[in-house]
CSV table of C-alpha atoms in Angstrom, one decimal:
chain,number,residue,atom,x,y,z
A,1,MET,CA,20.2,-10.3,2.9
A,2,SER,CA,20.8,-10.6,6.7
A,3,ASN,CA,19.7,-13.5,8.8
A,4,ASN,CA,17.3,-11.2,10.7
A,5,PHE,CA,13.6,-11.3,10.3
A,6,PHE,CA,12.1,-8.2,8.5
A,7,ASN,CA,9.8,-5.9,10.4
A,8,ALA,CA,6.5,-5.2,8.6
A,9,VAL,CA,7.7,-2.1,6.8
A,10,ASP,CA,11.0,-3.7,5.7
A,11,PHE,CA,9.2,-6.7,4.5
A,12,SER,CA,6.7,-4.6,2.5
A,13,HIS,CA,9.6,-2.7,0.9
A,14,PHE,CA,11.3,-6.0,0.1
A,15,LEU,CA,8.2,-7.1,-1.8
A,16,LEU,CA,7.9,-3.8,-3.6
A,17,ARG,CA,11.5,-3.9,-4.6
A,18,GLU,CA,11.0,-7.3,-6.1
A,19,ALA,CA,8.0,-6.2,-8.1
A,20,LEU,CA,9.0,-2.8,-9.4
A,21,LYS,CA,11.6,-1.7,-12.0
A,22,SER,CA,12.3,1.6,-13.7
A,23,GLY,CA,9.5,2.7,-15.9
A,24,ASP,CA,6.7,0.9,-14.0
A,25,LYS,CA,3.6,2.4,-12.6
A,26,ALA,CA,2.8,2.1,-8.9
A,27,LEU,CA,0.1,3.2,-6.4
A,28,ASP,CA,0.5,4.5,-2.8
A,29,ALA,CA,-3.1,4.2,-1.6
A,30,THR,CA,-2.3,6.0,1.7
A,31,ALA,CA,0.4,8.7,1.3
A,32,GLY,CA,0.7,9.4,5.0
A,33,ASN,CA,4.0,11.2,5.6
A,34,GLY,CA,5.3,10.2,2.2
A,35,HIS,CA,7.9,7.6,2.9
A,36,ASP,CA,6.3,4.9,0.8
A,37,THR,CA,5.6,7.3,-2.0
A,38,LYS,CA,9.2,8.4,-2.0
A,39,PHE,CA,10.4,4.7,-2.0
A,40,LEU,CA,8.1,3.9,-4.9
A,41,ALA,CA,9.3,7.0,-6.9
A,42,GLU,CA,12.9,5.9,-6.4
A,43,LEU,CA,12.1,2.4,-7.7
A,44,VAL,CA,10.1,3.4,-10.8
A,45,GLY,CA,12.6,6.2,-11.7
A,46,ALA,CA,12.0,9.2,-14.0
A,47,GLU,CA,10.4,7.0,-16.6
A,48,GLY,CA,7.8,5.6,-14.2
A,49,LYS,CA,4.8,7.1,-12.4
A,50,VAL,CA,3.5,6.9,-8.9
A,51,PHE,CA,-0.1,7.8,-8.0
A,52,SER,CA,-0.3,8.7,-4.3
A,53,PHE,CA,-3.6,9.2,-2.5
A,54,ASP,CA,-4.6,10.7,0.9
A,55,ILE,CA,-7.7,12.4,2.2
A,56,GLN,CA,-5.7,14.6,4.6
A,57,LYS,CA,-4.3,17.9,3.5
A,58,GLU,CA,-1.5,17.5,6.1
A,59,ALA,CA,-0.5,14.1,4.5
A,60,ILE,CA,-0.4,15.5,1.0
A,61,ALA,CA,1.7,18.5,2.2
A,62,ASN,CA,4.1,16.2,4.1
A,63,THR,CA,4.5,13.9,1.1
A,64,LYS,CA,5.1,16.8,-1.3
A,65,LYS,CA,7.8,18.3,0.9
A,66,LEU,CA,9.6,14.9,1.2
A,67,LEU,CA,9.4,14.5,-2.6
A,68,GLN,CA,10.7,18.0,-3.2
A,69,GLU,CA,13.6,17.5,-0.9
A,70,ALA,CA,14.5,14.3,-2.7
A,71,LYS,CA,13.9,15.9,-6.1
A,72,LEU,CA,11.4,13.1,-7.0
A,73,GLU,CA,8.2,15.1,-7.4
A,74,GLU,CA,8.2,15.0,-11.2
A,75,ASN,CA,7.0,11.4,-11.5
A,76,VAL,CA,4.5,11.5,-8.7
A,77,GLU,CA,0.8,12.5,-8.9
A,78,LEU,CA,-0.4,13.5,-5.5
A,79,ILE,CA,-4.2,13.2,-5.2
A,80,LYS,CA,-6.1,14.6,-2.2
A,81,ASN,CA,-9.0,12.1,-2.4
A,82,SER,CA,-10.0,8.8,-1.0
A,83,HIS,CA,-8.2,5.7,-2.3
A,84,ALA,CA,-11.7,4.3,-2.9
A,85,GLU,CA,-11.9,6.7,-5.8
A,86,LEU,CA,-8.6,5.7,-7.4
A,87,ASP,CA,-10.3,4.6,-10.7
A,88,GLN,CA,-11.2,8.3,-11.3
A,89,TYR,CA,-7.5,8.9,-11.7
A,90,LEU,CA,-5.9,5.7,-12.7
A,91,ASN,CA,-7.1,3.1,-15.2
A,92,GLU,CA,-3.9,1.6,-16.5
A,93,GLU,CA,-2.0,-1.5,-15.3
A,94,ILE,CA,0.2,-1.1,-12.3
A,95,SER,CA,3.1,-3.2,-11.1
A,96,ALA,CA,2.6,-2.6,-7.4
A,97,ALA,CA,0.5,-0.9,-4.8
A,98,ILE,CA,1.0,-0.2,-1.1
A,99,PHE,CA,-1.6,0.4,1.6
A,100,ASN,CA,-0.7,1.4,5.2
A,101,LEU,CA,-3.9,0.9,7.2
A,102,GLY,CA,-4.5,2.9,10.4
A,103,TYR,CA,-3.9,6.6,11.0
A,104,LEU,CA,-1.4,9.2,10.0
A,105,PRO,CA,1.7,8.8,12.2
A,106,GLY,CA,2.0,12.1,14.2
A,107,GLY,CA,-1.5,13.2,13.0
A,108,ASN,CA,-5.0,13.1,14.2
A,109,LYS,CA,-5.6,9.5,15.5
A,110,GLU,CA,-9.4,10.0,15.0
A,111,ILE,CA,-8.9,10.0,11.2
A,112,ILE,CA,-8.4,6.4,10.3
A,113,THR,CA,-8.7,4.1,7.2
A,114,LYS,CA,-12.0,2.3,7.2
A,115,SER,CA,-12.9,-1.1,6.0
A,116,LYS,CA,-15.5,0.1,3.5
A,117,SER,CA,-13.3,2.5,1.6
A,118,THR,CA,-10.2,0.2,2.0
A,119,LEU,CA,-12.0,-2.7,0.4
A,120,ARG,CA,-13.3,-0.6,-2.5
A,121,ALA,CA,-9.8,0.6,-3.1
A,122,LEU,CA,-8.2,-2.8,-2.7
A,123,LYS,CA,-10.6,-4.5,-5.1
A,124,LYS,CA,-9.8,-1.8,-7.7
A,125,ALA,CA,-6.1,-2.0,-7.1
A,126,VAL,CA,-6.2,-5.8,-7.6
A,127,LEU,CA,-8.0,-5.4,-10.9
A,128,LEU,CA,-5.3,-3.0,-12.1
A,129,LEU,CA,-2.4,-5.4,-11.3
A,130,LYS,CA,-0.3,-6.7,-14.3
A,131,LYS,CA,1.0,-10.2,-14.3
A,132,ASP,CA,3.5,-10.7,-11.3
A,133,GLY,CA,2.3,-7.4,-9.8
A,134,VAL,CA,1.8,-7.1,-6.1
A,135,VAL,CA,-0.5,-5.3,-3.7
A,136,VAL,CA,1.0,-5.0,-0.2
A,137,LEU,CA,-1.0,-4.0,2.8
A,138,VAL,CA,0.6,-3.1,6.1
A,139,ILE,CA,-2.1,-3.4,8.7
A,140,TYR,CA,-1.9,-1.5,12.0
A,141,SER,CA,-5.0,-2.7,14.0
A,142,GLY,CA,-4.3,-1.4,17.5
A,143,HIS,CA,-6.9,1.4,17.4
A,144,ASP,CA,-10.7,1.6,17.4
A,145,GLY,CA,-11.9,0.2,14.1
A,146,GLY,CA,-8.6,-1.5,13.3
A,147,ASP,CA,-9.7,-5.0,14.1
A,148,GLU,CA,-12.8,-4.6,11.9
A,149,GLU,CA,-10.7,-3.4,9.0
A,150,ARG,CA,-8.2,-6.1,9.4
A,151,GLU,CA,-10.9,-8.8,9.4
A,152,ALA,CA,-12.6,-7.3,6.3
A,153,VAL,CA,-9.3,-7.4,4.4
A,154,LEU,CA,-8.4,-10.9,5.5
A,155,ASP,CA,-11.9,-12.1,4.5
A,156,TYR,CA,-11.6,-10.5,1.1
A,157,VAL,CA,-8.1,-11.8,0.3
A,158,THR,CA,-8.8,-15.3,1.6
A,159,ASP,CA,-11.5,-15.6,-1.0
A,160,LEU,CA,-9.4,-14.5,-4.0
A,161,ASP,CA,-9.0,-17.3,-6.7
A,162,TYR,CA,-5.8,-19.2,-5.9
A,163,LYS,CA,-5.4,-19.9,-9.6
A,164,LYS,CA,-5.1,-16.1,-10.3
A,165,TYR,CA,-3.5,-14.8,-7.1
A,166,ASN,CA,-1.1,-15.8,-4.4
A,167,VAL,CA,-1.8,-14.3,-1.0
A,168,LEU,CA,0.4,-14.3,2.1
A,169,ASN,CA,0.0,-13.0,5.6
A,170,TYR,CA,3.2,-12.1,7.5
A,171,LYS,CA,3.2,-11.2,11.2
A,172,PHE,CA,5.1,-11.7,14.4
A,173,LEU,CA,3.0,-13.9,16.8
A,174,ASN,CA,4.8,-13.2,20.0
A,175,GLN,CA,4.9,-9.3,20.1
A,176,PRO,CA,2.8,-7.3,22.6
A,177,GLY,CA,-0.3,-5.6,21.5
A,178,PRO,CA,-1.5,-6.2,18.0
A,179,PRO,CA,1.7,-6.1,16.0
A,180,PRO,CA,1.6,-4.7,12.5
A,181,GLU,CA,1.1,-7.4,9.8
A,182,VAL,CA,1.6,-7.6,6.1
A,183,VAL,CA,-0.8,-9.0,3.6
A,184,ALA,CA,0.5,-9.3,0.1
A,185,ILE,CA,-1.4,-10.3,-3.1
A,186,LYS,CA,0.6,-11.3,-6.2
A,187,LYS,CA,-1.2,-11.7,-9.5
A,188,ARG,CA,-0.2,-15.0,-11.1
A,189,ASN,CA,-1.5,-14.6,-14.6
């Protein structure tokens, strides 16, 4: 490991790498352009499974293309639906989940994640975590509605039982604009 600080994405990947091994199940709650789904698929390997959600047809198509190019589509289930409905598709323990909150990079900036559906999905993902599993949220709040969603997530995770979960908040304090930040939840028992 270098002496440099991790940016938000690199730190989220560090946490996921620590939590996942071959054969595990993982959740990408916001497929976006597919980079996290691909990363999770590489970590869980052919014996594992990744459930990847997005409400946008463009995001699902981008993710599918990236997975096909990497020959990783076999162990990924792409689901065009809200992450808030994840329990309709997934009811088994997971080792890790990732959320990227904001909008699809390169897509329509009017289509954003929203606090109500994010909290529904987050609560469901936390309940699915196995011991030592993690949920990682990369929060981009520099858009309309971003601060509201960030505050809702922070309020929820702050109230999680410290005997059952460890929660951390990682962000740079001296960057311009609202810098992306990472919230991570680890199930203790």
